[in-house]
JSON list of C-alpha atoms in Angstrom, two decimals:
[
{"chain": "A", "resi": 1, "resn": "UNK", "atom": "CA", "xyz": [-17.06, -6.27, 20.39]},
{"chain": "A", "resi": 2, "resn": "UNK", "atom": "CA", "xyz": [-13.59, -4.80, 19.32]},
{"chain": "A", "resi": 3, "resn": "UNK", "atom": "CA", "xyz": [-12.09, -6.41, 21.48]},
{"chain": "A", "resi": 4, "resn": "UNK", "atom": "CA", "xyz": [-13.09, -9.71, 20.76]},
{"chain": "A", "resi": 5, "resn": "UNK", "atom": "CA", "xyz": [-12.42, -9.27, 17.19]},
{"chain": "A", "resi": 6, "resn": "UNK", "atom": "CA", "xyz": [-9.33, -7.53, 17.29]},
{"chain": "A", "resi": 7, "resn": "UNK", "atom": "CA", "xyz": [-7.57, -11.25, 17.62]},
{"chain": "A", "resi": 8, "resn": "UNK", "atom": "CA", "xyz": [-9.40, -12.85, 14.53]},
{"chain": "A", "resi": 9, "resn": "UNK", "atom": "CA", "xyz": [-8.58, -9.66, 12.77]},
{"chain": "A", "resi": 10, "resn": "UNK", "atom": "CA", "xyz": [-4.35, -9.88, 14.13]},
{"chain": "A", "resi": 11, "resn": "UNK", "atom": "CA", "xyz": [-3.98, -13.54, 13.91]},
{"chain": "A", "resi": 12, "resn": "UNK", "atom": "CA", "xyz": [-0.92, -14.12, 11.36]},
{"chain": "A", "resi": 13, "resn": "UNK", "atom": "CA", "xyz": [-2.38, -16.74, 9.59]},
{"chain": "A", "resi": 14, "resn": "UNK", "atom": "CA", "xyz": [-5.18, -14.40, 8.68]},
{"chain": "A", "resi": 15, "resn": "UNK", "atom": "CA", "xyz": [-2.46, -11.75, 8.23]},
{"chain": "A", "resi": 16, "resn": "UNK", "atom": "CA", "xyz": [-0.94, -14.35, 6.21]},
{"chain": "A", "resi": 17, "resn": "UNK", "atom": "CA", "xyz": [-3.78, -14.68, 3.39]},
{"chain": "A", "resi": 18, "resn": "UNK", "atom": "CA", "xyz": [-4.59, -11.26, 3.53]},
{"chain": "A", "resi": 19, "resn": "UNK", "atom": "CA", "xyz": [-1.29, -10.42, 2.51]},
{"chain": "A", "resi": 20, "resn": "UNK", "atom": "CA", "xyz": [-1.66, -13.16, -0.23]},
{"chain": "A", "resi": 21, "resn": "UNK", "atom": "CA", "xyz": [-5.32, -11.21, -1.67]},
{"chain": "A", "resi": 22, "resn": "UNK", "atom": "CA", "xyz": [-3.56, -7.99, -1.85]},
{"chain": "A", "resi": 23, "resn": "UNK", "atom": "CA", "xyz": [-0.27, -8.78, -3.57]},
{"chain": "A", "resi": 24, "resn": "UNK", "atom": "CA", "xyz": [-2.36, -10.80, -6.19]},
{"chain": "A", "resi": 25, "resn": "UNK", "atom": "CA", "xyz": [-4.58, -8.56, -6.68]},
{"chain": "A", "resi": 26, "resn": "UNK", "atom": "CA", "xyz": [-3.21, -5.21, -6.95]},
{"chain": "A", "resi": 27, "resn": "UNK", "atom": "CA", "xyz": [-0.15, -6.38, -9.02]},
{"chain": "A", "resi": 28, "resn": "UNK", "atom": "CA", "xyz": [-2.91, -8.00, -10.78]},
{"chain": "A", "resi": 29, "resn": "UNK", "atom": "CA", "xyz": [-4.63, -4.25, -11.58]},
{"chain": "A", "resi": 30, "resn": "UNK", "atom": "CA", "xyz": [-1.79, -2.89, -11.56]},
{"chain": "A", "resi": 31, "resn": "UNK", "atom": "CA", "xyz": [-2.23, -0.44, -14.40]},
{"chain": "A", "resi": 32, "resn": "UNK", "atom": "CA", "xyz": [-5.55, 0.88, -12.10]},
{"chain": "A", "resi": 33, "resn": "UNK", "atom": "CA", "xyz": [-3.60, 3.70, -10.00]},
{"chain": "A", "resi": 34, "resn": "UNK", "atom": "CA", "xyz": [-2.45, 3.68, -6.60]},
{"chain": "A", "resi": 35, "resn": "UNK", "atom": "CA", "xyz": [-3.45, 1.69, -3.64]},
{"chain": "A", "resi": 36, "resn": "UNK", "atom": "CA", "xyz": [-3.84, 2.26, 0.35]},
{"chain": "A", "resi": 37, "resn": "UNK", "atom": "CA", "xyz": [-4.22, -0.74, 3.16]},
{"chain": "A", "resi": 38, "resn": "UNK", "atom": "CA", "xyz": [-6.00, 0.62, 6.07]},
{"chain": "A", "resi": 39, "resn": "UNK", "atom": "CA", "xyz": [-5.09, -1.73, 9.00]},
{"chain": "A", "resi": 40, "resn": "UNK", "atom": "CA", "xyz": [-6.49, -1.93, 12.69]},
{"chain": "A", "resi": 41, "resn": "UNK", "atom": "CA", "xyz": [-3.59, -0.37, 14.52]},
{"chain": "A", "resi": 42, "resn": "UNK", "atom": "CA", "xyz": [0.36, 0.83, 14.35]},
{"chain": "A", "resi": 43, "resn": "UNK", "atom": "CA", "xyz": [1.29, -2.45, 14.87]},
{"chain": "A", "resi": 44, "resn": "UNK", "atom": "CA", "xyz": [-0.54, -4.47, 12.40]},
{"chain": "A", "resi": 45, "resn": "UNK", "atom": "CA", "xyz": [0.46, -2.05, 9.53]},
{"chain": "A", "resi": 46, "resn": "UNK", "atom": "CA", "xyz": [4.11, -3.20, 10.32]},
{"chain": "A", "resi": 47, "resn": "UNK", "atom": "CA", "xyz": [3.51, -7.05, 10.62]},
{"chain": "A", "resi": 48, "resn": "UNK", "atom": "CA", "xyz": [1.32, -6.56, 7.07]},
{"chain": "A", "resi": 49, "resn": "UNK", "atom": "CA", "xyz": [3.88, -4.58, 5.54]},
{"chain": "A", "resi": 50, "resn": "UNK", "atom": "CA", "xyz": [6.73, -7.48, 6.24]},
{"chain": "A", "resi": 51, "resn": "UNK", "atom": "CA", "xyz": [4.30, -10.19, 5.06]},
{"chain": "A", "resi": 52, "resn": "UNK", "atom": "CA", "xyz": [3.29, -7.72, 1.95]},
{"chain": "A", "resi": 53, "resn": "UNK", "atom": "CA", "xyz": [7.05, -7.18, 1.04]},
{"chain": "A", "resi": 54, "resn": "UNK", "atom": "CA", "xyz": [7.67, -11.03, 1.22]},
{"chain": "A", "resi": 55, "resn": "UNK", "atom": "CA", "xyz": [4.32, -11.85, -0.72]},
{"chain": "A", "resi": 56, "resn": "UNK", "atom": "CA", "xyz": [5.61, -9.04, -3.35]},
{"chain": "A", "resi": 57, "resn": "UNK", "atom": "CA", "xyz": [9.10, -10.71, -3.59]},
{"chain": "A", "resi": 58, "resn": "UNK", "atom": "CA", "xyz": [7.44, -14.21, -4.07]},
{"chain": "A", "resi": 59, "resn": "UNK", "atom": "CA", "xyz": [5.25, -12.65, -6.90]},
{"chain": "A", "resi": 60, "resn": "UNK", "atom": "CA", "xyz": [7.68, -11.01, -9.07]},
{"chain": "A", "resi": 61, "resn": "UNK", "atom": "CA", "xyz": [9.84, -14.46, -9.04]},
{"chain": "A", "resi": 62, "resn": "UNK", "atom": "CA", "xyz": [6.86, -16.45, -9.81]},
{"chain": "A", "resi": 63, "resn": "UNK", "atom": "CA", "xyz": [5.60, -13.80, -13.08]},
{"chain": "A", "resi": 64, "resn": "UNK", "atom": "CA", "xyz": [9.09, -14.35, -14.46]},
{"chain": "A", "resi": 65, "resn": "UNK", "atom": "CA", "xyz": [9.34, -17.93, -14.53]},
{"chain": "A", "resi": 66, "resn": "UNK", "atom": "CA", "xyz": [6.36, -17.36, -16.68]},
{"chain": "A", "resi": 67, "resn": "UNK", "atom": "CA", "xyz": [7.49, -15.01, -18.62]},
{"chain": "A", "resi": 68, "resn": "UNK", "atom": "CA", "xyz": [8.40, -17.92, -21.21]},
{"chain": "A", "resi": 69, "resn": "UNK", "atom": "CA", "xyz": [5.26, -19.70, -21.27]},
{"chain": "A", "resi": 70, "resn": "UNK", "atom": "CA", "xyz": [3.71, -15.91, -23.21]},
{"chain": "A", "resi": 71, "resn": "UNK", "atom": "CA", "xyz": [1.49, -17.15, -26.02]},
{"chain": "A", "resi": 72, "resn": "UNK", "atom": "CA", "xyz": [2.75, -14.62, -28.40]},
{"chain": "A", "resi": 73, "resn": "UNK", "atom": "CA", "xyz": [5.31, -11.26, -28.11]},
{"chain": "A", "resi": 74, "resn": "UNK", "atom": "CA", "xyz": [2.52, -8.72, -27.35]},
{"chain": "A", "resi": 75, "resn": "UNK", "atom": "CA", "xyz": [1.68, -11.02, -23.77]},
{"chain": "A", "resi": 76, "resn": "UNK", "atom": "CA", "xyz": [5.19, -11.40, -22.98]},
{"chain": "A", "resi": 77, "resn": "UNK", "atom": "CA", "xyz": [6.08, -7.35, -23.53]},
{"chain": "A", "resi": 78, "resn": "UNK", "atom": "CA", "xyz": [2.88, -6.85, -21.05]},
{"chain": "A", "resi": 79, "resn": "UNK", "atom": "CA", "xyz": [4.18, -9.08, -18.56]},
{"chain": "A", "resi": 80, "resn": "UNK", "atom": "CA", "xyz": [7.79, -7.65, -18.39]},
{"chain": "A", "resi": 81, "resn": "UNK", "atom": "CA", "xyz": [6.23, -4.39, -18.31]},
{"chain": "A", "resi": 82, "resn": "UNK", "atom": "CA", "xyz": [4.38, -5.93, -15.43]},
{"chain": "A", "resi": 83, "resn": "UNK", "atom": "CA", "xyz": [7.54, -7.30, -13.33]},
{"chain": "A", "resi": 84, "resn": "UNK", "atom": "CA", "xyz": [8.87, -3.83, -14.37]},
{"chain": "A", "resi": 85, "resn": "UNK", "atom": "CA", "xyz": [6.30, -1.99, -12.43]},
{"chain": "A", "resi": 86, "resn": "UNK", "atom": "CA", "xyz": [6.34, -4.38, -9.69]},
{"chain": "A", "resi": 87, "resn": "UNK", "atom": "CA", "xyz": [10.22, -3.84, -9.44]},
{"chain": "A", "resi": 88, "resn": "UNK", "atom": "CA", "xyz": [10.05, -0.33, -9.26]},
{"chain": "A", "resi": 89, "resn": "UNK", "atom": "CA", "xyz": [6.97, -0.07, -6.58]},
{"chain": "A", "resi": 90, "resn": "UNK", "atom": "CA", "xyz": [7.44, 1.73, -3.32]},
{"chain": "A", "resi": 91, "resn": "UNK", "atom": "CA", "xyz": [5.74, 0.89, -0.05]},
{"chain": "A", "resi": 92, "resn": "UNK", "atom": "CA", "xyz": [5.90, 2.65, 3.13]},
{"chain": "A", "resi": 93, "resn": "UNK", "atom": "CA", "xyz": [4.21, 2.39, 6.56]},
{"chain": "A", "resi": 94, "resn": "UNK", "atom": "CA", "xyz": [2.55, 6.05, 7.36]},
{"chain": "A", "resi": 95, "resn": "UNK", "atom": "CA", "xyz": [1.68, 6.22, 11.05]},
{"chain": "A", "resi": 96, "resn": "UNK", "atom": "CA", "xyz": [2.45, 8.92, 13.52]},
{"chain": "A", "resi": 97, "resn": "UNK", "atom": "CA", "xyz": [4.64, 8.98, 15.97]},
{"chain": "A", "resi": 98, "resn": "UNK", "atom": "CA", "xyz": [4.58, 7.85, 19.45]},
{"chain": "A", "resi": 99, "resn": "UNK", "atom": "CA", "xyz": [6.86, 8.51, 22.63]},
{"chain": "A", "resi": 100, "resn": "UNK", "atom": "CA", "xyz": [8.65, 5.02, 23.91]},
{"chain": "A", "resi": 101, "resn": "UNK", "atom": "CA", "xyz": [7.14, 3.26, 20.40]},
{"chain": "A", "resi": 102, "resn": "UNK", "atom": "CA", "xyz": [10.72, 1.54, 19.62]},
{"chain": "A", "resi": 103, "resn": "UNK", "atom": "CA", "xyz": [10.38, -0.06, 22.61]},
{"chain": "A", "resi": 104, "resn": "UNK", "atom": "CA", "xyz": [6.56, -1.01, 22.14]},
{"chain": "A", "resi": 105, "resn": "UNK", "atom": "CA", "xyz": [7.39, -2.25, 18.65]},
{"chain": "A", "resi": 106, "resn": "UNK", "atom": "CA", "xyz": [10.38, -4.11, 19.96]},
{"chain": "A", "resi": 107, "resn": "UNK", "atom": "CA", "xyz": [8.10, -6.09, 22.66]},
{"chain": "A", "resi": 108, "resn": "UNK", "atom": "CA", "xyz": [6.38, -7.31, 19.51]},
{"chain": "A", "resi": 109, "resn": "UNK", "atom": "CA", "xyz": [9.66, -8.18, 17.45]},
{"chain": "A", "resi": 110, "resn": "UNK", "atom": "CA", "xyz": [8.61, -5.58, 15.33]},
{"chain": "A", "resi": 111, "resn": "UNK", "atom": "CA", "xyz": [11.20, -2.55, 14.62]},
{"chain": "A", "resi": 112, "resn": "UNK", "atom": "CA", "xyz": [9.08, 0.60, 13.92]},
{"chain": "A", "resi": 113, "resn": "UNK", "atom": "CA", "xyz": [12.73, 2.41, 13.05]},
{"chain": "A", "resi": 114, "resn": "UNK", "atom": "CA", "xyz": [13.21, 1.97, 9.46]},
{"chain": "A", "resi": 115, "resn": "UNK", "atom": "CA", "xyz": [9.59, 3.17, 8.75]},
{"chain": "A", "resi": 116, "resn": "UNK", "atom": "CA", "xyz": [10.07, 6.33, 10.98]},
{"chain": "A", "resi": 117, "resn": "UNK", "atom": "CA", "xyz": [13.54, 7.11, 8.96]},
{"chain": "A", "resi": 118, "resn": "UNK", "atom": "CA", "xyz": [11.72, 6.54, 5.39]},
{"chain": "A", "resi": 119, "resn": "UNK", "atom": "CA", "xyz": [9.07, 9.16, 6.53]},
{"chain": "A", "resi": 120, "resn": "UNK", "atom": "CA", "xyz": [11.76, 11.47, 7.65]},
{"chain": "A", "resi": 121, "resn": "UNK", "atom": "CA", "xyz": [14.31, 11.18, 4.99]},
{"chain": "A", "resi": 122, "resn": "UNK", "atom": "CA", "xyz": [11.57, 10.81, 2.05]},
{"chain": "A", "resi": 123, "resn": "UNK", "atom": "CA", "xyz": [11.45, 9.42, -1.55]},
{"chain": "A", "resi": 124, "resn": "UNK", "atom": "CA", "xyz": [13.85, 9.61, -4.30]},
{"chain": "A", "resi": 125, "resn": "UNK", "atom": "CA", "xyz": [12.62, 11.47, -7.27]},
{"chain": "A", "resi": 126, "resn": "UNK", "atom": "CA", "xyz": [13.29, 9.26, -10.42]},
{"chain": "A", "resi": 127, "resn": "UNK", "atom": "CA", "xyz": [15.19, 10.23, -13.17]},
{"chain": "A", "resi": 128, "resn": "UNK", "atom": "CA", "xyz": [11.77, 10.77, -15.51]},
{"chain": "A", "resi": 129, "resn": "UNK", "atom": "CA", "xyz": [10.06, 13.11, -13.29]},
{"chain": "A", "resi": 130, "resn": "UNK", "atom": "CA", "xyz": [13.21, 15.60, -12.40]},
{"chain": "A", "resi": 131, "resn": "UNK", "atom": "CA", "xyz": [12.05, 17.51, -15.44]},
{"chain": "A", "resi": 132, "resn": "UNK", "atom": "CA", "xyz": [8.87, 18.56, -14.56]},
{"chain": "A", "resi": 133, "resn": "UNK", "atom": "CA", "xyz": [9.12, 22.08, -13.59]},
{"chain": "A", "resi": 134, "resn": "UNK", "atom": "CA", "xyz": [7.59, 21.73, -10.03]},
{"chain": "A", "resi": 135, "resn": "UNK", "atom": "CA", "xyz": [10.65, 18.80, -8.91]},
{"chain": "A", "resi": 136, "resn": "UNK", "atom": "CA", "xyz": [13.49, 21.26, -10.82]},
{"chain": "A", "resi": 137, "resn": "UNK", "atom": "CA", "xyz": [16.35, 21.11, -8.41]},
{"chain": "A", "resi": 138, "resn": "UNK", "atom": "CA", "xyz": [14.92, 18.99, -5.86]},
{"chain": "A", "resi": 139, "resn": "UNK", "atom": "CA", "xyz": [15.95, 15.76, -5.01]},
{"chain": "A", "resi": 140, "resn": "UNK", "atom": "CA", "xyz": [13.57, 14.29, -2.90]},
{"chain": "A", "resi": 141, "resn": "UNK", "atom": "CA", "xyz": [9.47, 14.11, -1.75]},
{"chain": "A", "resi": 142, "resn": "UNK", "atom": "CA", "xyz": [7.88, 13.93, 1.48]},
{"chain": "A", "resi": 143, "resn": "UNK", "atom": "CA", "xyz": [5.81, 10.97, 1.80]},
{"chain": "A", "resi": 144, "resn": "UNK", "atom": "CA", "xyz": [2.59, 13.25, 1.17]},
{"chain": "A", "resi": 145, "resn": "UNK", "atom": "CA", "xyz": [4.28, 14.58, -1.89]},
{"chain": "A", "resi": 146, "resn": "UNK", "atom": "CA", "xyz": [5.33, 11.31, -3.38]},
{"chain": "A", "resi": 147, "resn": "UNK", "atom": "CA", "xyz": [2.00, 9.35, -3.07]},
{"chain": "A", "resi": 148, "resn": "UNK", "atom": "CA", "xyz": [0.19, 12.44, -4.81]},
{"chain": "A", "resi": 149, "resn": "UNK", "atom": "CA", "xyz": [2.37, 12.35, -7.39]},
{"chain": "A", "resi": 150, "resn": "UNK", "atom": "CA", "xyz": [0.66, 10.05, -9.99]},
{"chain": "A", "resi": 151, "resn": "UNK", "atom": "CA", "xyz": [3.89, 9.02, -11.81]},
{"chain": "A", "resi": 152, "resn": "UNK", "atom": "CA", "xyz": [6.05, 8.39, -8.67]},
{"chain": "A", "resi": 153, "resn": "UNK", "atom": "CA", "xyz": [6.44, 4.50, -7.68]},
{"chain": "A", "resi": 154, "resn": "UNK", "atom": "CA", "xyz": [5.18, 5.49, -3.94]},
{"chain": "A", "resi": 155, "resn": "UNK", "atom": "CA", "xyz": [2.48, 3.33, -4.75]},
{"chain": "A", "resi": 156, "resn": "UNK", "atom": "CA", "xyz": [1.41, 1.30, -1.72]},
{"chain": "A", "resi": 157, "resn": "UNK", "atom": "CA", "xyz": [0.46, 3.12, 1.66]},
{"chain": "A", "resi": 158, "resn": "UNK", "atom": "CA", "xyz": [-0.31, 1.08, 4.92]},
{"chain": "A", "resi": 159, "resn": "UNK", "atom": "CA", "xyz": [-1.84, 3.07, 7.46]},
{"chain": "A", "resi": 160, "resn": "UNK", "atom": "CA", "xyz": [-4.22, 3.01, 10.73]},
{"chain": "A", "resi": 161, "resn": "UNK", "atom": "CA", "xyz": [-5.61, 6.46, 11.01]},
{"chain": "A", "resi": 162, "resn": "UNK", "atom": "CA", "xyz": [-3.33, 8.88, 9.01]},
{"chain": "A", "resi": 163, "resn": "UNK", "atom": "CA", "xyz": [-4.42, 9.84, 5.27]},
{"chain": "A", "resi": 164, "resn": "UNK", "atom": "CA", "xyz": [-7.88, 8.51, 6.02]},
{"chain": "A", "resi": 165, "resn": "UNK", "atom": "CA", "xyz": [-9.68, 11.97, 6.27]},
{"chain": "A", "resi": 166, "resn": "UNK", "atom": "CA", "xyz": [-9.17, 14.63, 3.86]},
{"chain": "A", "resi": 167, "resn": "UNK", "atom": "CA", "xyz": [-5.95, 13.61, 2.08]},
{"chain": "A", "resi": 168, "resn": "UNK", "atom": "CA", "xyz": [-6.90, 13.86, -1.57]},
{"chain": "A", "resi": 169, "resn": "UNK", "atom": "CA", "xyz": [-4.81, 11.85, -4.10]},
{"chain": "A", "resi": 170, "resn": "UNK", "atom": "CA", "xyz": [-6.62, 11.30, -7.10]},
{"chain": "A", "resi": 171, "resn": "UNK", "atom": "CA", "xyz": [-4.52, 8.44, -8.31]},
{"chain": "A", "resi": 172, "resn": "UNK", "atom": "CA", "xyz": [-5.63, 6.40, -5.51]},
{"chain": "A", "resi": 173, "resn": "UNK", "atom": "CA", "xyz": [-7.94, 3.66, -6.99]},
{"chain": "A", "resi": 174, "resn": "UNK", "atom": "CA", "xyz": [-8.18, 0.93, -4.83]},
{"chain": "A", "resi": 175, "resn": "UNK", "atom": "CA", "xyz": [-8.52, 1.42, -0.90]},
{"chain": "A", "resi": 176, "resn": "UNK", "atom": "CA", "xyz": [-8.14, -1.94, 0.97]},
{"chain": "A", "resi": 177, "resn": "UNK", "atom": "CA", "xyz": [-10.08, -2.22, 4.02]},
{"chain": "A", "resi": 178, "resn": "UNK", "atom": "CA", "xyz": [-9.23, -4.21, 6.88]},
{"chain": "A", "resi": 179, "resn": "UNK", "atom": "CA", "xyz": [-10.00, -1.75, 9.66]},
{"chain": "A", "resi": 180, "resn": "UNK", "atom": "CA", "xyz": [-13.58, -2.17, 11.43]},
{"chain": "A", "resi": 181, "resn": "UNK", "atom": "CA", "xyz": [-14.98, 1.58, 10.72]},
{"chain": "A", "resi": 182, "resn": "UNK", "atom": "CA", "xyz": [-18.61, 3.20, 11.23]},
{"chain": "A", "resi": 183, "resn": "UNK", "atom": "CA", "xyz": [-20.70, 6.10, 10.23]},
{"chain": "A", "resi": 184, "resn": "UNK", "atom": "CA", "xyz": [-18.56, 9.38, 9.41]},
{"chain": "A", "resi": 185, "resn": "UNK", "atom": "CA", "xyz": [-15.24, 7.35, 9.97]},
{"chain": "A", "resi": 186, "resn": "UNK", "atom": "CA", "xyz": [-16.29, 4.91, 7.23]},
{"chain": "A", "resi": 187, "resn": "UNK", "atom": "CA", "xyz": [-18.00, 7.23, 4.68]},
{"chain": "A", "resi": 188, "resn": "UNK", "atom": "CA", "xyz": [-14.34, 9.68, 5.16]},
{"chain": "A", "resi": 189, "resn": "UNK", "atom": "CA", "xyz": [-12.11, 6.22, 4.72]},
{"chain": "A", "resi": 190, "resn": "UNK", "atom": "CA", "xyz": [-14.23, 5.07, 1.32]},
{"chain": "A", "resi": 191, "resn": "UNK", "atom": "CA", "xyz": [-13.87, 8.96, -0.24]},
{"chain": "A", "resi": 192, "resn": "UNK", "atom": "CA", "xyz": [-10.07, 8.55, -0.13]},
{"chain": "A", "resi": 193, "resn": "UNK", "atom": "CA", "xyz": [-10.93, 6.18, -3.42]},
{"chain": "A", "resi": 194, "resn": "UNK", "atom": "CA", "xyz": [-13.42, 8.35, -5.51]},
{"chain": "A", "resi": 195, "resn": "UNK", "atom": "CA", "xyz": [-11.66, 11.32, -6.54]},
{"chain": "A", "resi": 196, "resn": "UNK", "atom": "CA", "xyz": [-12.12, 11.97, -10.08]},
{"chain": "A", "resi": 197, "resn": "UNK", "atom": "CA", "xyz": [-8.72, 11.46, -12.20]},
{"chain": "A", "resi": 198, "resn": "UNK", "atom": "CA", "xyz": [-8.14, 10.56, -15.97]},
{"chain": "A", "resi": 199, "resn": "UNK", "atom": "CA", "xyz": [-8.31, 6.92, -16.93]},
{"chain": "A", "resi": 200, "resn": "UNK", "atom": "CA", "xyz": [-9.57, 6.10, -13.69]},
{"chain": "A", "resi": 201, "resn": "UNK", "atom": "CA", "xyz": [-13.50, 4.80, -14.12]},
{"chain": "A", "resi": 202, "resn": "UNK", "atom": "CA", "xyz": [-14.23, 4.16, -10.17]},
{"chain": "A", "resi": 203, "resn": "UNK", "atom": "CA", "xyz": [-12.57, 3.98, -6.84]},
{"chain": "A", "resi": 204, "resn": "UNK", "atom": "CA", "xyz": [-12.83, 0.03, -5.89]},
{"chain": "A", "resi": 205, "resn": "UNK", "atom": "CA", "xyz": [-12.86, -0.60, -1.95]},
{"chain": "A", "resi": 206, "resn": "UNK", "atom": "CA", "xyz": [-11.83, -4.44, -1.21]},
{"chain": "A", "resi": 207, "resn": "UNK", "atom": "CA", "xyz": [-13.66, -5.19, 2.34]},
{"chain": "A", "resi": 208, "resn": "UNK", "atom": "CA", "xyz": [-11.39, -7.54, 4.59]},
{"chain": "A", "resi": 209, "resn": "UNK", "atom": "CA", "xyz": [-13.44, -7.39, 7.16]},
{"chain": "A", "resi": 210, "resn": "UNK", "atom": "CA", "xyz": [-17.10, -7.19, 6.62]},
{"chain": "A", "resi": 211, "resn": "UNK", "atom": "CA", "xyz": [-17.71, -3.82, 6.63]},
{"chain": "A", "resi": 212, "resn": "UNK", "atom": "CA", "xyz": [-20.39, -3.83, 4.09]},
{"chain": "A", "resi": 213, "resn": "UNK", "atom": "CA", "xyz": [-22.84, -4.18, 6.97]},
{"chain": "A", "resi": 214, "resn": "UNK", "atom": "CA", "xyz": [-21.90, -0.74, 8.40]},
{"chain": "A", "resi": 215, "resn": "UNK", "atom": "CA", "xyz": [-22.27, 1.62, 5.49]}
]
């Protein structure tokens, strides 16, 4: 059954509008928390990552071309504060490693190499949260670090099977399924969005795939 799905669910065009959903709507909620796409395997998270990072692009040029059309001052301050935090978002593949996967990746067109050297290297830590006693003196977070960080702009995780049991980030509001799961799998997957944090009313899961029928 995986099998036969696993092209509907890799097709680009479907890629493509899935993509679309997600850019829309989590720069659309974007004051919710953070957000993690859970994809079928290594190589879709990279193909959805490119089309993500092109549908992000397309996004922030199309909220400030409207930036003018604000009804009053109070709209237009919330929108720049949206572009703002769209700006200043960070996205990252997190998959694990694999012997001979540059080549694998390359087969595909795919290059698996800047992902691997963003994991390794790790995130920046901006200017506002070097004060915080716990980041005194350091420079940078591993990718753990930085997406449990609630302030940091490590906002958007794609993974396949990493972080989807027992990573606890409270900030994360919105878990974006497009992964087919079942019984323990799915009910570990789903936690990841309903850890109690302030502000934060419910985790939201968005079901690419018709899931709904396995929980």
């Amino acid at each position: 059954e995986l099998r036969r799905d696993y092209h509907i669910i890799t097709a680009k065009k479907r890629l493509k509008q899935v993509a679309r959903d997600f850019t829309v709507h989590y720069s659309t909620a974007w004051e919710t928390g953070k957000a993690m796409v859970v994809c079928i395997d290594k190589l879709t998270c990279v193909r959805l990552f490119n089309l993500i990072q092109a549908r992000w692009q397309a996004r922030i040029a199309e909220l400030e071309s409207k930036v003018r059309e604000a009804a009053d001052e109070q709209e237009e301050v919330y929108r720049r504060r949206q572009i703002a935090w769209m700006q200043e978002t960070q996205m990252a593949v997190v998959v694990s490693e694999e012997q001979g996967e540059v080549d694998r990746f390359r087969k595909e067109n795919l290059d698996i190499t800047p992902h691997r050297k963003r994991l390794k290297d790790g995130f920046e830590i901006p200017e506002h949260l070097r004060s915080k006693p716990q980041f005194v003196g350091m420079q940078r977070l591993d990718a753990d670090s930085a997406f449990k960080e609630e302030e940091h702009p490590f906002r958007i995780a794609v993974v396949c099977a990493m972080w989807l049991t027992g990573f606890d980030v409270p900030s994360l509001s919105t878990l974006y399924l497009d992964k087919p799961l079942k019984a323990h799998t799915l009910m570990q997957a789903i936690a990841r969005a309903n850890r109690v944090n302030e502000g934060k009313n419910n985790g939201l899961v968005v079901d690419y795939c018709g899931i709904l029928k396995n929980l």
